């Protein structure tokens, strides 16, 4: 009986070589070996893209475009005139580049301005402290806040010394472990200090390296907890005050901040496409964010990511390549305030979520690339590994875990495969959200390599006969 059942099963469900992947239009069960052969067939096209980006007439183009942009526009804070000018600039540039369906999609974004700000240590000696108000902070009274300082190394220590914190300026001198772990002090330092009665909070810059450079960023107040002014200070000044305090010396600071929050501003996500030849309704999305903080030039965060994403489409257009699916470039607005522009884009387009093949974002620098970070199923990851083999000519073939980004997280949470550029971020947090984020950080050769990777990966995914499996 068992033998009869086995024979019937084999007749009804014939086995194919390799792991079955999907069926084509004729009902043929495609195997993973079939997919590998299909991907390998893009080898010549990949080499043409690489040659154009790294060695050909497009060499250094993304770098030169970015330099002109940031030198012309400058930093691009959410809700600012500079961001408005940047969006107009990019709309015109994308149209001049000959891309298709260039348009702006309206959204609302936060509008906060830091105004004038200063901090002065007046005891035990006079010393000017470099500060940058944190996003969304309230102002001090016009005369400022003059108060004694309480230095703590952790939230646990702050809670243990709660009785000492009342009426003081709390300075968080937390150790840097990693950005992901340490950024909590910037994000909720003001809330934790307010809970124990502090008048203000100053947070040691979330960075592993400093040349007396404070790094700004977002923070969040909590409903029901009194709002207090909050700013970041340099690693050097935080450690200076920690040393003075450890010797039993009283520290008194005067803090002045003119920060102000305005009603939400009108803004736009900027969109351009190469329309697909066979499945135009299906989308491969590549992206970076156009906004930045109001210090430096926003060249690294995220000018580089935005401009290699633009360059990916330019390279394909230059080579006359039109993939089967639509390749869509989105330059996000309001990312630094929590991805608010991208969230509104998601809400507007999620009705068509089944048409999104993969979402990609470059937002961790455009230094020397090491591969692609990817989030998706095991089947999809295996396909990505095959695609990355096409980057062997520039020795960038790695596939890493945890692909994503603030702006594409909404899609990934809903099951759409997501990818991000994986590069050498050793120096990224040296300059992140600081006056040091300028064009000097960028390197044209590294941007060429990033653009080549971004273009090859996005083109092959958009042109394969089948979508990336979820």
Short mmCIF file of C-alpha atoms in Angstrom, two decimals:
data_model
loop_
_atom_site.label_atom_id
_atom_site.label_comp_id
_atom_site.label_asym_id
_atom_site.label_seq_id
_atom_site.Cartn_x
_atom_site.Cartn_y
_atom_site.Cartn_z
CA UNK A 1 0.00 0.00 0.00
CA UNK A 2 2.83 2.37 0.92
CA UNK A 3 4.58 1.55 -2.37
CA UNK A 4 1.39 2.24 -4.34
CA UNK A 5 0.98 5.59 -2.54
CA UNK A 6 4.59 6.51 -3.32
CA UNK A 7 4.17 5.69 -7.03
CA UNK A 8 0.98 7.76 -7.26
CA UNK A 9 2.69 10.68 -5.43
CA UNK A 10 5.65 10.61 -7.83
CA UNK A 11 3.37 10.57 -10.86
CA UNK A 12 1.24 13.45 -9.59
CA UNK A 13 4.14 15.53 -8.24
CA UNK A 14 7.21 14.93 -10.42
CA UNK A 15 10.45 16.17 -8.82
CA UNK A 16 12.70 18.63 -10.62
CA UNK A 17 16.40 19.16 -10.12
CA UNK A 18 17.19 21.89 -7.64
CA UNK A 19 14.77 23.61 -5.33
CA UNK A 20 11.57 24.68 -7.06
CA UNK A 21 11.15 28.42 -7.08
CA UNK A 22 8.24 29.47 -9.27
CA UNK A 23 6.37 28.86 -12.48
CA UNK A 24 6.79 30.79 -15.71
CA UNK A 25 3.97 31.81 -18.07
CA UNK A 26 3.92 28.36 -19.65
CA UNK A 27 3.50 26.65 -16.30
CA UNK A 28 7.10 25.39 -16.18
CA UNK A 29 8.34 24.96 -12.61
CA UNK A 30 11.46 27.14 -12.46
CA UNK A 31 14.23 25.99 -10.15
CA UNK A 32 16.79 28.05 -8.29
CA UNK A 33 19.32 26.87 -10.88
CA UNK A 34 17.16 28.54 -13.54
CA UNK A 35 17.22 31.78 -11.54
CA UNK A 36 20.98 31.58 -11.13
CA UNK A 37 21.40 31.23 -14.88
CA UNK A 38 19.05 34.16 -15.50
CA UNK A 39 20.99 36.37 -13.09
CA UNK A 40 24.35 35.29 -14.51
CA UNK A 41 23.13 36.35 -17.97
CA UNK A 42 23.29 39.98 -16.76
CA UNK A 43 27.08 39.78 -16.41
CA UNK A 44 27.84 41.84 -19.53
CA UNK A 45 25.28 44.51 -18.66
CA UNK A 46 26.66 44.72 -15.12
CA UNK A 47 30.17 45.24 -16.49
CA UNK A 48 28.92 48.04 -18.75
CA UNK A 49 27.27 49.77 -15.80
CA UNK A 50 30.41 49.38 -13.69
CA UNK A 51 32.69 50.61 -16.47
CA UNK A 52 30.54 53.69 -17.06
CA UNK A 53 30.26 54.55 -13.37
CA UNK A 54 33.81 53.80 -12.26
CA UNK A 55 35.99 54.34 -15.31
CA UNK A 56 33.89 55.97 -18.03
CA UNK A 57 32.39 59.36 -18.78
CA UNK A 58 30.13 59.18 -15.71
CA UNK A 59 33.15 58.85 -13.40
CA UNK A 60 32.88 61.28 -10.45
CA UNK A 61 29.54 62.61 -11.73
CA UNK A 62 27.57 61.92 -8.55
CA UNK A 63 30.29 63.62 -6.50
CA UNK A 64 30.37 66.68 -8.73
CA UNK A 65 26.58 66.94 -8.79
CA UNK A 66 26.48 66.69 -5.00
CA UNK A 67 29.20 69.30 -4.53
CA UNK A 68 27.34 71.80 -6.71
CA UNK A 69 24.11 71.09 -4.87
CA UNK A 70 25.36 71.45 -1.28
CA UNK A 71 27.58 74.42 -2.13
CA UNK A 72 24.58 76.14 -3.70
CA UNK A 73 21.84 75.23 -1.22
CA UNK A 74 23.62 74.43 2.05
CA UNK A 75 21.99 72.54 4.96
CA UNK A 76 18.30 71.66 4.60
CA UNK A 77 16.42 71.55 7.90
CA UNK A 78 12.82 70.33 7.88
CA UNK A 79 10.49 73.27 7.27
CA UNK A 80 13.27 75.64 6.22
CA UNK A 81 13.59 77.84 3.15
CA UNK A 82 16.77 75.94 2.29
CA UNK A 83 14.87 72.66 2.06
CA UNK A 84 12.26 74.33 -0.12
CA UNK A 85 15.03 75.59 -2.43
CA UNK A 86 16.63 72.13 -2.46
CA UNK A 87 13.42 70.47 -3.61
CA UNK A 88 12.97 73.01 -6.41
CA UNK A 89 16.62 72.51 -7.39
CA UNK A 90 16.24 68.73 -7.61
CA UNK A 91 12.94 68.89 -9.49
CA UNK A 92 14.61 70.99 -12.17
CA UNK A 93 17.78 68.84 -12.22
CA UNK A 94 15.89 65.56 -12.62
CA UNK A 95 13.85 66.96 -15.48
CA UNK A 96 17.00 68.26 -17.18
CA UNK A 97 18.53 64.79 -16.79
CA UNK A 98 15.76 63.37 -18.97
CA UNK A 99 14.16 61.13 -16.36
CA UNK A 100 10.46 60.32 -16.64
CA UNK A 101 7.43 61.25 -14.55
CA UNK A 102 9.40 63.78 -12.52
CA UNK A 103 6.97 65.19 -9.98
CA UNK A 104 6.49 66.37 -6.42
CA UNK A 105 4.17 64.68 -3.92
CA UNK A 106 2.93 67.03 -1.17
CA UNK A 107 3.35 66.21 2.53
CA UNK A 108 3.39 68.07 5.85
CA UNK A 109 6.61 68.17 7.89
CA UNK A 110 7.70 69.64 11.26
CA UNK A 111 9.16 73.14 11.39
CA UNK A 112 11.55 73.85 14.25
CA UNK A 113 14.30 76.47 14.43
CA UNK A 114 17.12 76.57 16.95
CA UNK A 115 17.72 80.33 17.06
CA UNK A 116 20.64 81.70 19.05
CA UNK A 117 22.03 79.45 21.76
CA UNK A 118 24.94 79.44 24.19
CA UNK A 119 26.22 77.76 27.32
CA UNK A 120 28.79 79.21 29.72
CA UNK A 121 30.38 77.57 32.71
CA UNK A 122 30.68 80.32 35.35
CA UNK A 123 31.96 78.20 38.26
CA UNK A 124 34.54 76.97 39.09
CA UNK A 125 35.90 79.04 36.17
CA UNK A 126 34.66 80.71 33.04
CA UNK A 127 34.52 78.38 30.06
CA UNK A 128 32.42 78.60 26.88
CA UNK A 129 30.71 75.28 26.11
CA UNK A 130 29.90 74.37 22.51
CA UNK A 131 26.26 73.29 22.21
CA UNK A 132 23.69 72.36 19.59
CA UNK A 133 20.05 72.37 20.63
CA UNK A 134 18.29 69.09 20.00
CA UNK A 135 15.42 68.95 17.53
CA UNK A 136 12.09 69.99 18.96
CA UNK A 137 13.60 71.46 22.14
CA UNK A 138 11.83 74.32 23.87
CA UNK A 139 13.63 77.59 24.62
CA UNK A 140 15.00 78.79 27.91
CA UNK A 141 13.58 81.99 29.40
CA UNK A 142 15.10 85.06 27.69
CA UNK A 143 17.51 85.57 30.57
CA UNK A 144 18.56 81.93 30.36
CA UNK A 145 18.85 79.29 33.06
CA UNK A 146 21.66 79.56 35.58
CA UNK A 147 21.93 76.49 37.78
CA UNK A 148 24.23 73.97 39.35
CA UNK A 149 25.19 70.93 37.30
CA UNK A 150 24.62 67.27 38.16
CA UNK A 151 26.79 64.95 36.05
CA UNK A 152 25.61 61.35 35.61
CA UNK A 153 26.90 58.47 33.52
CA UNK A 154 23.59 56.64 33.01
CA UNK A 155 19.86 56.84 33.53
CA UNK A 156 20.27 54.39 36.41
CA UNK A 157 22.61 56.81 38.16
CA UNK A 158 20.21 59.68 37.45
CA UNK A 159 17.36 57.78 39.13
CA UNK A 160 19.55 56.82 42.08
CA UNK A 161 20.49 60.48 42.58
CA UNK A 162 17.02 61.84 41.92
CA UNK A 163 16.99 63.87 45.12
CA UNK A 164 20.12 65.75 43.98
CA UNK A 165 18.73 66.57 40.51
CA UNK A 166 15.91 68.92 41.47
CA UNK A 167 16.52 72.44 40.16
CA UNK A 168 19.78 71.49 38.44
CA UNK A 169 21.05 71.14 34.89
CA UNK A 170 21.62 67.44 34.29
CA UNK A 171 24.65 66.55 32.16
CA UNK A 172 24.60 63.01 30.73
CA UNK A 173 28.17 61.75 30.30
CA UNK A 174 27.19 58.30 29.07
CA UNK A 175 29.85 56.01 27.55
CA UNK A 176 29.59 55.43 23.80
CA UNK A 177 28.81 51.77 23.14
CA UNK A 178 27.26 51.96 19.68
CA UNK A 179 25.01 54.51 18.04
CA UNK A 180 21.99 52.23 18.27
CA UNK A 181 22.46 51.65 21.99
CA UNK A 182 23.71 55.09 23.05
CA UNK A 183 21.27 57.28 21.11
CA UNK A 184 18.61 56.66 23.77
CA UNK A 185 20.30 59.33 25.89
CA UNK A 186 19.76 61.92 23.18
CA UNK A 187 16.23 60.71 22.48
CA UNK A 188 14.85 60.70 26.03
CA UNK A 189 17.47 62.47 28.14
CA UNK A 190 15.25 65.52 28.60
CA UNK A 191 12.29 63.39 29.71
CA UNK A 192 14.31 61.43 32.27
CA UNK A 193 15.88 64.63 33.64
CA UNK A 194 12.50 66.36 33.86
CA UNK A 195 11.02 63.43 35.80
CA UNK A 196 13.47 64.10 38.64
CA UNK A 197 12.93 67.85 38.61
CA UNK A 198 15.85 69.11 36.50
CA UNK A 199 15.67 72.53 34.84
CA UNK A 200 17.48 71.46 31.65
CA UNK A 201 19.50 68.59 30.20
CA UNK A 202 22.77 68.53 28.28
CA UNK A 203 23.68 65.29 26.51
CA UNK A 204 27.17 64.19 25.56
CA UNK A 205 27.35 63.91 21.78
CA UNK A 206 26.47 60.41 20.54
CA UNK A 207 29.73 59.78 18.71
CA UNK A 208 32.92 57.74 19.23
CA UNK A 209 35.21 60.62 18.22
CA UNK A 210 35.17 64.38 18.65
CA UNK A 211 37.18 67.52 17.99
CA UNK A 212 35.03 69.60 20.35
CA UNK A 213 32.11 69.15 17.97
CA UNK A 214 28.57 68.74 19.30
CA UNK A 215 26.23 66.59 17.19
CA UNK A 216 22.53 67.43 17.04
CA UNK A 217 19.55 65.17 16.36
CA UNK A 218 15.95 64.52 17.34
CA UNK A 219 14.66 64.10 20.85
CA UNK A 220 11.13 63.43 22.04
CA UNK A 221 9.09 64.81 24.89
CA UNK A 222 6.61 62.61 26.69
CA UNK A 223 2.97 63.51 27.35
CA UNK A 224 2.44 64.36 30.99
CA UNK A 225 6.13 65.11 31.61
CA UNK A 226 7.22 68.75 31.91
CA UNK A 227 9.21 69.96 28.91
CA UNK A 228 12.70 71.28 29.63
CA UNK A 229 15.33 72.73 27.27
CA UNK A 230 17.82 70.19 25.96
CA UNK A 231 20.97 70.31 23.86
CA UNK A 232 23.99 68.22 23.02
CA UNK A 233 27.52 69.13 24.06
CA UNK A 234 30.89 67.88 22.87
CA UNK A 235 32.57 64.77 24.22
CA UNK A 236 35.37 66.98 25.56
CA UNK A 237 33.10 69.31 27.55
CA UNK A 238 31.04 66.44 28.99
CA UNK A 239 34.16 64.68 30.18
CA UNK A 240 35.62 67.97 31.49
CA UNK A 241 32.59 68.50 33.71
CA UNK A 242 32.65 64.86 34.81
CA UNK A 243 36.25 65.23 35.97
CA UNK A 244 35.60 68.50 37.78
CA UNK A 245 32.53 67.04 39.48
CA UNK A 246 34.39 63.88 40.53
CA UNK A 247 36.80 66.08 42.52
CA UNK A 248 33.91 67.45 44.53
CA UNK A 249 33.87 70.87 42.86
CA UNK A 250 30.56 72.65 42.22
CA UNK A 251 29.80 73.51 38.58
CA UNK A 252 27.40 76.29 37.63
CA UNK A 253 26.27 76.91 34.06
CA UNK A 254 24.24 79.57 32.29
CA UNK A 255 22.25 78.11 29.38
CA UNK A 256 20.45 80.25 26.80
CA UNK A 257 18.37 78.86 23.92
CA UNK A 258 15.91 80.61 21.59
CA UNK A 259 14.49 77.45 20.00
CA UNK A 260 10.97 77.65 18.62
CA UNK A 261 8.50 75.22 17.07
CA UNK A 262 6.19 76.51 14.32
CA UNK A 263 3.12 74.92 12.70
CA UNK A 264 3.86 72.06 10.32
CA UNK A 265 5.18 73.21 6.94
CA UNK A 266 4.25 72.22 3.40
CA UNK A 267 6.90 70.11 1.69
CA UNK A 268 7.32 67.44 -0.99
CA UNK A 269 8.82 64.04 -1.67
CA UNK A 270 10.63 64.32 -5.01
CA UNK A 271 10.01 61.49 -7.49
CA UNK A 272 11.49 60.46 -10.87
CA UNK A 273 11.30 57.22 -12.84
CA UNK A 274 12.45 55.05 -15.67
CA UNK A 275 9.13 53.47 -16.64
CA UNK A 276 9.13 49.70 -17.00
CA UNK A 277 8.84 48.15 -20.46
CA UNK A 278 6.76 45.08 -19.55
CA UNK A 279 5.39 45.54 -16.02
CA UNK A 280 5.23 49.34 -15.63
CA UNK A 281 2.86 49.09 -12.67
CA UNK A 282 5.47 47.14 -10.66
CA UNK A 283 8.06 49.20 -8.81
CA UNK A 284 11.65 48.88 -7.67
CA UNK A 285 12.21 51.87 -5.37
CA UNK A 286 15.63 53.44 -4.74
CA UNK A 287 15.96 56.36 -2.37
CA UNK A 288 17.80 58.72 -0.07
CA UNK A 289 16.60 61.71 1.93
CA UNK A 290 16.99 65.31 0.79
CA UNK A 291 16.56 67.04 4.14
CA UNK A 292 19.37 67.37 6.68
CA UNK A 293 20.11 69.09 9.95
CA UNK A 294 20.93 72.80 9.95
CA UNK A 295 24.67 72.37 10.52
CA UNK A 296 27.42 71.55 8.04
CA UNK A 297 26.20 70.90 4.50
CA UNK A 298 24.34 67.62 4.83
CA UNK A 299 26.73 66.21 2.23
CA UNK A 300 27.16 62.84 3.95
CA UNK A 301 23.76 62.60 5.66
CA UNK A 302 22.16 62.15 3.31
CA UNK A 303 23.34 64.04 0.26
CA UNK A 304 25.55 61.14 -0.78
CA UNK A 305 22.75 58.58 -0.51
CA UNK A 306 20.31 60.77 -2.43
CA UNK A 307 22.79 61.46 -5.20
CA UNK A 308 24.00 57.88 -5.77
CA UNK A 309 20.33 56.93 -5.99
CA UNK A 310 19.84 59.57 -8.68
CA UNK A 311 23.06 58.40 -10.34
CA UNK A 312 21.72 54.83 -10.57
CA UNK A 313 18.91 56.02 -12.85
CA UNK A 314 21.25 58.28 -14.81
CA UNK A 315 23.63 55.41 -15.53
CA UNK A 316 20.84 53.20 -16.87
CA UNK A 317 19.45 56.04 -18.96
CA UNK A 318 22.90 56.74 -20.43
CA UNK A 319 23.23 53.09 -21.44
CA UNK A 320 19.74 52.98 -22.92
CA UNK A 321 18.62 50.35 -20.41
CA UNK A 322 14.91 50.16 -19.67
CA UNK A 323 14.05 47.37 -17.20
CA UNK A 324 10.81 45.41 -17.31
CA UNK A 325 9.60 47.05 -14.08
CA UNK A 326 9.53 50.73 -13.24
CA UNK A 327 12.61 51.97 -11.44
CA UNK A 328 11.47 54.77 -9.14
CA UNK A 329 13.69 57.29 -7.41
CA UNK A 330 12.28 58.96 -4.29
CA UNK A 331 14.11 61.74 -2.47
CA UNK A 332 12.45 61.88 0.92
CA UNK A 333 11.66 64.97 2.95
CA UNK A 334 11.45 65.18 6.75
CA UNK A 335 13.54 62.06 7.43
CA UNK A 336 15.51 63.61 10.28
CA UNK A 337 12.27 64.27 12.17
CA UNK A 338 11.37 60.58 12.14
CA UNK A 339 10.67 59.75 8.50
CA UNK A 340 7.49 61.84 8.40
CA UNK A 341 7.60 62.45 4.64
CA UNK A 342 8.17 58.77 3.94
CA UNK A 343 5.37 57.74 6.27
CA UNK A 344 2.92 59.91 4.34
CA UNK A 345 4.21 58.47 1.06
CA UNK A 346 3.59 54.98 2.42
CA UNK A 347 0.05 55.84 3.46
CA UNK A 348 -0.68 57.28 0.02
CA UNK A 349 0.75 54.30 -1.91
CA UNK A 350 0.20 51.26 0.30
CA UNK A 351 -3.03 50.49 -1.57
CA UNK A 352 -0.67 49.29 -4.34
CA UNK A 353 1.71 47.47 -2.01
CA UNK A 354 1.50 44.25 -4.04
CA UNK A 355 3.19 46.08 -6.93
CA UNK A 356 6.27 46.99 -4.89
CA UNK A 357 9.08 44.54 -5.64
CA UNK A 358 11.77 45.87 -3.30
CA UNK A 359 12.44 49.11 -1.44
CA UNK A 360 16.03 50.38 -1.19
CA UNK A 361 17.54 53.27 0.77
CA UNK A 362 21.08 54.62 1.11
CA UNK A 363 21.37 56.55 4.39
CA UNK A 364 24.54 55.46 6.17
CA UNK A 365 27.14 57.26 4.10
CA UNK A 366 28.63 56.56 0.70
CA UNK A 367 32.06 55.43 1.84
CA UNK A 368 33.80 52.36 0.40
CA UNK A 369 30.98 49.86 -0.24
CA UNK A 370 31.23 46.33 1.09
CA UNK A 371 27.95 44.98 -0.26
CA UNK A 372 24.22 45.05 0.31
CA UNK A 373 22.32 44.78 3.58
CA UNK A 374 19.08 42.90 3.01
CA UNK A 375 15.87 42.05 4.83
CA UNK A 376 13.60 39.41 3.34
CA UNK A 377 12.93 35.70 3.04
CA UNK A 378 15.65 33.08 2.72
CA UNK A 379 14.68 32.54 -0.93
CA UNK A 380 15.02 36.25 -1.60
CA UNK A 381 18.36 36.39 0.21
CA UNK A 382 19.72 33.60 -1.97
CA UNK A 383 18.70 35.58 -5.04
CA UNK A 384 20.46 38.68 -3.65
CA UNK A 385 23.63 36.65 -3.18
CA UNK A 386 23.56 35.68 -6.85
CA UNK A 387 22.93 39.27 -7.95
CA UNK A 388 25.82 40.53 -5.84
CA UNK A 389 28.17 38.15 -7.66
CA UNK A 390 27.74 40.49 -10.63
CA UNK A 391 29.72 43.09 -8.63
CA UNK A 392 32.82 40.86 -8.58
CA UNK A 393 34.68 43.19 -10.99
CA UNK A 394 34.84 45.77 -8.17
CA UNK A 395 35.08 43.16 -5.40
CA UNK A 396 31.85 44.23 -3.67
CA UNK A 397 29.83 41.04 -3.27
CA UNK A 398 28.75 40.82 0.37
CA UNK A 399 25.15 40.30 1.49
CA UNK A 400 24.55 41.36 5.08
CA UNK A 401 21.72 41.26 7.59
CA UNK A 402 19.29 44.02 8.60
CA UNK A 403 18.82 45.94 5.37
CA UNK A 404 16.56 48.93 5.76
CA UNK A 405 16.29 52.57 6.71
CA UNK A 406 13.95 54.98 8.43
CA UNK A 407 12.14 55.88 5.22
CA UNK A 408 11.56 52.35 3.92
CA UNK A 409 10.81 50.74 7.28
CA UNK A 410 7.04 51.03 6.77
CA UNK A 411 7.19 48.82 3.67
CA UNK A 412 9.55 46.29 5.24
CA UNK A 413 7.25 45.92 8.25
CA UNK A 414 4.51 45.00 5.79
CA UNK A 415 6.64 42.26 4.24
CA UNK A 416 8.19 43.98 1.23
CA UNK A 417 11.88 43.05 0.79
CA UNK A 418 14.20 45.87 1.77
CA UNK A 419 17.83 46.69 1.10
CA UNK A 420 20.38 49.32 2.05
CA UNK A 421 23.87 50.19 0.94
CA UNK A 422 26.43 48.51 3.21
CA UNK A 423 29.64 50.52 3.40
CA UNK A 424 32.57 51.21 5.70
CA UNK A 425 30.97 53.45 8.33
CA UNK A 426 34.06 53.69 10.53
CA UNK A 427 34.07 57.48 10.21
CA UNK A 428 30.34 58.05 9.71
CA UNK A 429 29.50 59.02 13.29
CA UNK A 430 32.53 61.30 13.49
CA UNK A 431 30.67 63.75 11.26
CA UNK A 432 27.02 62.74 11.73
CA UNK A 433 24.66 65.67 12.51
CA UNK A 434 27.58 68.04 13.06
CA UNK A 435 29.29 71.04 11.47
CA UNK A 436 31.75 68.49 10.08
CA UNK A 437 29.22 67.01 7.64
CA UNK A 438 30.56 68.81 4.58
CA UNK A 439 31.74 67.94 1.10
CA UNK A 440 35.22 67.36 2.52
CA UNK A 441 33.95 64.06 3.98
CA UNK A 442 32.97 62.75 0.55
CA UNK A 443 35.27 60.88 -1.83
CA UNK A 444 34.50 60.69 -5.57
CA UNK A 445 35.99 57.22 -6.07
CA UNK A 446 33.94 55.78 -3.23
CA UNK A 447 30.77 57.40 -4.58
CA UNK A 448 31.48 55.90 -8.02
CA UNK A 449 31.60 52.42 -6.49
CA UNK A 450 28.42 53.00 -4.49
CA UNK A 451 26.59 54.22 -7.60
CA UNK A 452 27.73 51.19 -9.60
CA UNK A 453 26.46 48.81 -6.91
CA UNK A 454 23.14 50.65 -6.58
CA UNK A 455 22.59 50.70 -10.35
CA UNK A 456 23.46 47.04 -10.97
CA UNK A 457 21.32 45.73 -8.13
CA UNK A 458 18.29 47.89 -8.86
CA UNK A 459 18.42 47.22 -12.61
CA UNK A 460 18.71 43.44 -12.34
CA UNK A 461 15.88 43.20 -9.80
CA UNK A 462 13.71 45.45 -11.98
CA UNK A 463 14.47 43.47 -15.14
CA UNK A 464 14.24 39.86 -13.95
CA UNK A 465 11.21 38.05 -15.24
CA UNK A 466 9.82 37.47 -11.76
CA UNK A 467 9.57 39.64 -8.65
CA UNK A 468 11.71 39.02 -5.61
CA UNK A 469 9.89 36.39 -3.51
CA UNK A 470 8.50 37.60 -0.19
#
